[in-house]
C-alpha cells in the first residue's frame, strides 16, 4: 500500500487547478467509477489541465484522490452544520439533520464507501508508521510534516463536528428538553440516534424494513434520544 501525503494547504486553500482536479475526482465518484482503475491522466484530462501540472501539487494519483475526499469531507461537515442550524429549537435542528441524511442518503453511502477505501484504518495506520520513520530521516522532514498536518486536519474536522454536537446538546439542556448533565453521554446518544436513522434508511432501501413511515421513524428516533437523556 503506497504512502499518502495530505498537504493541509491543498485542502484549506486549494488553487483553481487543484479544485478542478477535485471536481474531476468527484464526478468519477458520482459515476461510480472504480477508484483503482483511475489514472492521473484521467483526472487531469477531465480537469482540462496537463498531466505534468498534477505533479506540481501532488506526488501520486492516490494523493490526489485522498486529498479530494478530505476536501469533500470538510465541505460535507460544513453543509451538515449549516442545515442543522437553519432553524432554532432542538427538535427542529434534530429533524433538520435527519432531513439532510435522508436527502443525501445515496450520496453519503457512496462517499463513505470510497472514503473508507481511500482513507480507511489500514491506510491511517500506515500513515502513522510512516511519520515515525520519516521523523528519523532529516531529508524527509517536509514529508513527515505533511503527513502529520494532514492527520491533524482530519482530526480537527472530527473535533469540530463533536463541538457542534456539544453545542446542540447544551442548547437542548438549556431549553429544558433534556436533563442529562454528562456531556459525553449526551453527545454519544445524539450521534447514535443519527447513525441509527441512517442505518434504518439503508435497510429500507433494501426492502428489509418494516412498514414504518419516515415520519414515524424520525419521531421514534427523536423520542428515544429524549428518553435516554431524561
mmCIF file of C-alpha atoms in Angstrom:
data_model
loop_
_atom_site.group_PDB
_atom_site.id
_atom_site.type_symbol
_atom_site.label_atom_id
_atom_site.label_comp_id
_atom_site.label_asym_id
_atom_site.label_seq_id
_atom_site.Cartn_x
_atom_site.Cartn_y
_atom_site.Cartn_z
ATOM 1 C CA UNK A 1 0.000 0.000 0.000
ATOM 2 C CA UNK A 2 1.532 3.306 -1.106
ATOM 3 C CA UNK A 3 2.279 6.099 1.339
ATOM 4 C CA UNK A 4 -0.162 9.003 1.056
ATOM 5 C CA UNK A 5 0.574 12.615 1.939
ATOM 6 C CA UNK A 6 -2.276 15.038 2.510
ATOM 7 C CA UNK A 7 -0.992 18.588 2.424
ATOM 8 C CA UNK A 8 -3.221 20.885 4.517
ATOM 9 C CA UNK A 9 -2.812 23.740 2.012
ATOM 10 C CA UNK A 10 -4.420 21.622 -0.723
ATOM 11 C CA UNK A 11 -7.497 21.205 1.482
ATOM 12 C CA UNK A 12 -7.756 24.558 3.236
ATOM 13 C CA UNK A 13 -6.532 26.805 0.397
ATOM 14 C CA UNK A 14 -6.744 24.783 -2.844
ATOM 15 C CA UNK A 15 -5.698 26.552 -6.026
ATOM 16 C CA UNK A 16 -8.032 26.810 -9.005
ATOM 17 C CA UNK A 17 -6.244 23.925 -10.747
ATOM 18 C CA UNK A 18 -6.407 21.760 -7.634
ATOM 19 C CA UNK A 19 -10.135 22.450 -7.337
ATOM 20 C CA UNK A 20 -10.612 21.351 -10.943
ATOM 21 C CA UNK A 21 -8.850 18.076 -10.172
ATOM 22 C CA UNK A 22 -11.075 17.613 -7.108
ATOM 23 C CA UNK A 23 -14.146 18.226 -9.262
ATOM 24 C CA UNK A 24 -12.926 15.577 -11.691
ATOM 25 C CA UNK A 25 -12.498 13.037 -8.876
ATOM 26 C CA UNK A 26 -15.932 13.987 -7.565
ATOM 27 C CA UNK A 27 -17.506 13.392 -10.986
ATOM 28 C CA UNK A 28 -15.821 9.987 -11.219
ATOM 29 C CA UNK A 29 -17.215 9.165 -7.783
ATOM 30 C CA UNK A 30 -20.759 10.058 -8.858
ATOM 31 C CA UNK A 31 -20.297 7.934 -11.974
ATOM 32 C CA UNK A 32 -19.329 5.093 -9.599
ATOM 33 C CA UNK A 33 -16.019 4.570 -11.348
ATOM 34 C CA UNK A 34 -13.671 2.040 -9.815
ATOM 35 C CA UNK A 35 -11.158 4.241 -7.996
ATOM 36 C CA UNK A 36 -8.380 1.687 -8.510
ATOM 37 C CA UNK A 37 -8.661 1.975 -12.308
ATOM 38 C CA UNK A 38 -8.484 5.784 -12.472
ATOM 39 C CA UNK A 39 -5.163 7.211 -13.692
ATOM 40 C CA UNK A 40 -3.596 10.639 -13.200
ATOM 41 C CA UNK A 41 -4.159 11.405 -16.873
ATOM 42 C CA UNK A 42 -7.879 10.635 -16.482
ATOM 43 C CA UNK A 43 -8.099 13.208 -13.694
ATOM 44 C CA UNK A 44 -6.090 15.890 -15.462
ATOM 45 C CA UNK A 45 -7.909 15.383 -18.776
ATOM 46 C CA UNK A 46 -11.278 15.793 -17.049
ATOM 47 C CA UNK A 47 -9.891 18.855 -15.244
ATOM 48 C CA UNK A 48 -8.649 20.380 -18.507
ATOM 49 C CA UNK A 49 -5.007 20.607 -17.444
ATOM 50 C CA UNK A 50 -1.777 18.864 -18.426
ATOM 51 C CA UNK A 51 -0.690 15.677 -16.669
ATOM 52 C CA UNK A 52 2.543 17.333 -15.534
ATOM 53 C CA UNK A 53 0.585 20.031 -13.711
ATOM 54 C CA UNK A 54 -0.797 17.460 -11.284
ATOM 55 C CA UNK A 55 2.710 16.708 -10.035
ATOM 56 C CA UNK A 56 3.242 20.362 -9.156
ATOM 57 C CA UNK A 57 0.733 19.825 -6.346
ATOM 58 C CA UNK A 58 0.611 16.073 -5.702
ATOM 59 C CA UNK A 59 3.065 13.180 -5.720
ATOM 60 C CA UNK A 60 0.678 10.443 -6.865
ATOM 61 C CA UNK A 61 -2.819 9.549 -8.006
ATOM 62 C CA UNK A 62 -3.544 8.251 -4.511
ATOM 63 C CA UNK A 63 -2.659 11.620 -3.011
ATOM 64 C CA UNK A 64 -4.982 13.434 -5.445
ATOM 65 C CA UNK A 65 -7.900 11.135 -4.607
ATOM 66 C CA UNK A 66 -7.244 11.155 -0.850
ATOM 67 C CA UNK A 67 -6.986 14.966 -0.859
ATOM 68 C CA UNK A 68 -10.160 15.273 -2.937
ATOM 69 C CA UNK A 69 -12.007 13.059 -0.452
ATOM 70 C CA UNK A 70 -10.652 15.023 2.511
ATOM 71 C CA UNK A 71 -11.764 18.282 0.853
ATOM 72 C CA UNK A 72 -15.223 16.840 0.197
ATOM 73 C CA UNK A 73 -15.399 15.563 3.783
ATOM 74 C CA UNK A 74 -14.671 19.054 5.100
ATOM 75 C CA UNK A 75 -17.345 20.556 2.837
ATOM 76 C CA UNK A 76 -19.916 17.943 3.835
ATOM 77 C CA UNK A 77 -19.412 18.741 7.511
ATOM 78 C CA UNK A 78 -19.936 22.449 6.766
ATOM 79 C CA UNK A 79 -23.083 21.669 4.755
ATOM 80 C CA UNK A 80 -24.475 19.489 7.557
ATOM 81 C CA UNK A 81 -23.822 22.124 10.223
ATOM 82 C CA UNK A 82 -25.474 24.850 8.122
ATOM 83 C CA UNK A 83 -28.506 22.611 7.639
ATOM 84 C CA UNK A 84 -28.653 21.794 11.352
ATOM 85 C CA UNK A 85 -28.783 25.430 12.443
ATOM 86 C CA UNK A 86 -31.129 26.641 9.689
ATOM 87 C CA UNK A 87 -33.903 26.721 12.329
ATOM 88 C CA UNK A 88 -33.985 27.361 16.066
ATOM 89 C CA UNK A 89 -35.121 24.840 18.665
ATOM 90 C CA UNK A 90 -33.627 21.446 19.499
ATOM 91 C CA UNK A 91 -36.315 19.314 17.854
ATOM 92 C CA UNK A 92 -36.233 21.380 14.649
ATOM 93 C CA UNK A 93 -32.461 21.022 14.475
ATOM 94 C CA UNK A 94 -32.551 17.257 15.008
ATOM 95 C CA UNK A 95 -35.186 16.999 12.278
ATOM 96 C CA UNK A 96 -33.016 19.165 10.003
ATOM 97 C CA UNK A 97 -30.147 16.715 10.435
ATOM 98 C CA UNK A 98 -32.438 13.823 9.553
ATOM 99 C CA UNK A 99 -33.659 15.800 6.517
ATOM 100 C CA UNK A 100 -30.037 16.141 5.411
ATOM 101 C CA UNK A 101 -29.340 12.438 5.970
ATOM 102 C CA UNK A 102 -32.472 11.485 4.031
ATOM 103 C CA UNK A 103 -31.800 13.839 1.114
ATOM 104 C CA UNK A 104 -28.158 12.696 0.836
ATOM 105 C CA UNK A 105 -28.501 9.012 1.714
ATOM 106 C CA UNK A 106 -27.357 7.566 -1.625
ATOM 107 C CA UNK A 107 -24.518 10.060 -1.928
ATOM 108 C CA UNK A 108 -23.460 9.540 1.695
ATOM 109 C CA UNK A 109 -23.318 5.755 1.259
ATOM 110 C CA UNK A 110 -21.222 6.110 -1.870
ATOM 111 C CA UNK A 111 -18.947 8.721 -0.283
ATOM 112 C CA UNK A 112 -18.464 6.610 2.868
ATOM 113 C CA UNK A 113 -17.575 3.551 0.814
ATOM 114 C CA UNK A 114 -14.944 5.381 -1.224
ATOM 115 C CA UNK A 115 -13.675 7.409 1.764
ATOM 116 C CA UNK A 116 -13.103 4.213 3.770
ATOM 117 C CA UNK A 117 -11.398 2.622 0.771
ATOM 118 C CA UNK A 118 -9.039 5.578 0.341
ATOM 119 C CA UNK A 119 -8.617 6.689 3.961
ATOM 120 C CA UNK A 120 -9.557 3.585 5.939
ATOM 121 C CA UNK A 121 -7.863 2.294 9.082
ATOM 122 C CA UNK A 122 -5.084 0.295 7.329
ATOM 123 C CA UNK A 123 -4.136 3.445 5.403
ATOM 124 C CA UNK A 124 -4.208 5.610 8.535
ATOM 125 C CA UNK A 125 -2.098 3.081 10.424
ATOM 126 C CA UNK A 126 0.412 3.162 7.574
ATOM 127 C CA UNK A 127 0.477 6.953 7.693
ATOM 128 C CA UNK A 128 1.195 6.851 11.432
ATOM 129 C CA UNK A 129 4.018 4.376 10.890
ATOM 130 C CA UNK A 130 5.414 6.468 8.029
ATOM 131 C CA UNK A 131 5.539 9.587 10.200
ATOM 132 C CA UNK A 132 7.696 7.817 12.791
ATOM 133 C CA UNK A 133 10.066 6.515 10.124
ATOM 134 C CA UNK A 134 10.334 9.852 8.349
ATOM 135 C CA UNK A 135 10.995 11.814 11.521
ATOM 136 C CA UNK A 136 14.278 9.935 11.894
ATOM 137 C CA UNK A 137 15.387 10.998 8.424
ATOM 138 C CA UNK A 138 16.439 14.644 8.161
ATOM 139 C CA UNK A 139 15.948 14.642 4.385
ATOM 140 C CA UNK A 140 12.310 13.610 4.810
ATOM 141 C CA UNK A 141 11.240 16.190 7.403
ATOM 142 C CA UNK A 142 8.938 18.004 4.967
ATOM 143 C CA UNK A 143 7.122 14.795 4.064
ATOM 144 C CA UNK A 144 6.700 13.921 7.736
ATOM 145 C CA UNK A 145 5.249 17.353 8.441
ATOM 146 C CA UNK A 146 2.815 16.986 5.519
ATOM 147 C CA UNK A 147 1.646 13.645 6.848
ATOM 148 C CA UNK A 148 1.223 14.990 10.373
ATOM 149 C CA UNK A 149 -0.507 18.094 9.050
ATOM 150 C CA UNK A 150 -2.972 16.003 7.056
ATOM 151 C CA UNK A 151 -3.761 13.798 10.056
ATOM 152 C CA UNK A 152 -4.235 16.852 12.290
ATOM 153 C CA UNK A 153 -6.533 18.438 9.741
ATOM 154 C CA UNK A 154 -8.790 15.362 9.548
ATOM 155 C CA UNK A 155 -8.748 15.108 13.326
ATOM 156 C CA UNK A 156 -9.701 18.791 13.556
ATOM 157 C CA UNK A 157 -12.753 18.152 11.342
ATOM 158 C CA UNK A 158 -13.923 15.389 13.677
ATOM 159 C CA UNK A 159 -13.310 17.570 16.738
ATOM 160 C CA UNK A 160 -15.217 20.427 15.107
ATOM 161 C CA UNK A 161 -18.225 18.191 14.454
ATOM 162 C CA UNK A 162 -18.071 16.947 18.046
ATOM 163 C CA UNK A 163 -18.048 20.557 19.299
ATOM 164 C CA UNK A 164 -21.134 21.295 17.195
ATOM 165 C CA UNK A 165 -22.952 18.308 18.696
ATOM 166 C CA UNK A 166 -21.925 19.518 22.160
ATOM 167 C CA UNK A 167 -23.365 22.945 21.387
ATOM 168 C CA UNK A 168 -26.615 21.411 20.142
ATOM 169 C CA UNK A 169 -26.992 19.238 23.241
ATOM 170 C CA UNK A 170 -26.172 22.122 25.581
ATOM 171 C CA UNK A 171 -28.927 24.147 23.919
ATOM 172 C CA UNK A 172 -31.318 21.224 24.466
ATOM 173 C CA UNK A 173 -30.357 21.220 28.145
ATOM 174 C CA UNK A 174 -30.789 24.987 28.400
ATOM 175 C CA UNK A 175 -34.222 24.718 26.767
ATOM 176 C CA UNK A 176 -35.214 22.139 29.378
ATOM 177 C CA UNK A 177 -35.740 19.459 26.736
ATOM 178 C CA UNK A 178 -33.199 17.121 28.394
ATOM 179 C CA UNK A 179 -31.964 16.843 31.983
ATOM 180 C CA UNK A 180 -28.779 14.781 31.478
ATOM 181 C CA UNK A 181 -25.693 16.754 32.565
ATOM 182 C CA UNK A 182 -22.982 14.349 31.308
ATOM 183 C CA UNK A 183 -21.821 15.914 28.023
ATOM 184 C CA UNK A 184 -20.214 12.688 26.789
ATOM 185 C CA UNK A 185 -23.431 10.718 27.273
ATOM 186 C CA UNK A 186 -25.421 13.471 25.582
ATOM 187 C CA UNK A 187 -23.126 13.519 22.542
ATOM 188 C CA UNK A 188 -22.997 9.729 22.192
ATOM 189 C CA UNK A 189 -26.773 9.458 22.460
ATOM 190 C CA UNK A 190 -27.359 12.117 19.800
ATOM 191 C CA UNK A 191 -24.775 10.664 17.401
ATOM 192 C CA UNK A 192 -26.089 7.125 17.960
ATOM 193 C CA UNK A 193 -29.596 8.304 17.094
ATOM 194 C CA UNK A 194 -28.452 9.807 13.803
ATOM 195 C CA UNK A 195 -26.427 6.701 12.946
ATOM 196 C CA UNK A 196 -29.455 4.541 13.737
ATOM 197 C CA UNK A 197 -31.611 6.671 11.440
ATOM 198 C CA UNK A 198 -29.081 6.361 8.612
ATOM 199 C CA UNK A 199 -28.854 2.581 9.094
ATOM 200 C CA UNK A 200 -32.650 2.235 9.037
ATOM 201 C CA UNK A 201 -32.766 4.138 5.750
ATOM 202 C CA UNK A 202 -30.214 1.707 4.320
ATOM 203 C CA UNK A 203 -32.375 -1.217 5.407
ATOM 204 C CA UNK A 204 -35.391 0.444 3.819
ATOM 205 C CA UNK A 205 -33.507 0.830 0.539
ATOM 206 C CA UNK A 206 -33.009 -2.945 0.563
ATOM 207 C CA UNK A 207 -36.688 -3.502 1.465
ATOM 208 C CA UNK A 208 -35.806 -5.176 4.736
ATOM 209 C CA UNK A 209 -37.545 -2.596 6.907
ATOM 210 C CA UNK A 210 -40.998 -2.902 8.480
ATOM 211 C CA UNK A 211 -43.898 -0.758 7.277
ATOM 212 C CA UNK A 212 -42.865 2.311 9.334
ATOM 213 C CA UNK A 213 -43.193 5.644 7.553
ATOM 214 C CA UNK A 214 -40.231 8.004 7.512
ATOM 215 C CA UNK A 215 -42.080 10.444 9.773
ATOM 216 C CA UNK A 216 -42.793 7.665 12.278
ATOM 217 C CA UNK A 217 -39.147 6.639 12.163
ATOM 218 C CA UNK A 218 -37.990 10.206 12.803
ATOM 219 C CA UNK A 219 -40.343 10.611 15.746
ATOM 220 C CA UNK A 220 -39.173 7.241 17.096
ATOM 221 C CA UNK A 221 -35.508 8.259 16.891
ATOM 222 C CA UNK A 222 -36.171 11.676 18.439
ATOM 223 C CA UNK A 223 -38.270 10.127 21.206
ATOM 224 C CA UNK A 224 -35.502 7.675 22.058
ATOM 225 C CA UNK A 225 -32.957 10.498 22.359
ATOM 226 C CA UNK A 226 -35.244 12.365 24.745
ATOM 227 C CA UNK A 227 -35.978 9.247 26.821
ATOM 228 C CA UNK A 228 -32.295 8.354 27.150
ATOM 229 C CA UNK A 229 -31.368 11.854 28.328
ATOM 230 C CA UNK A 230 -34.168 12.363 30.883
#
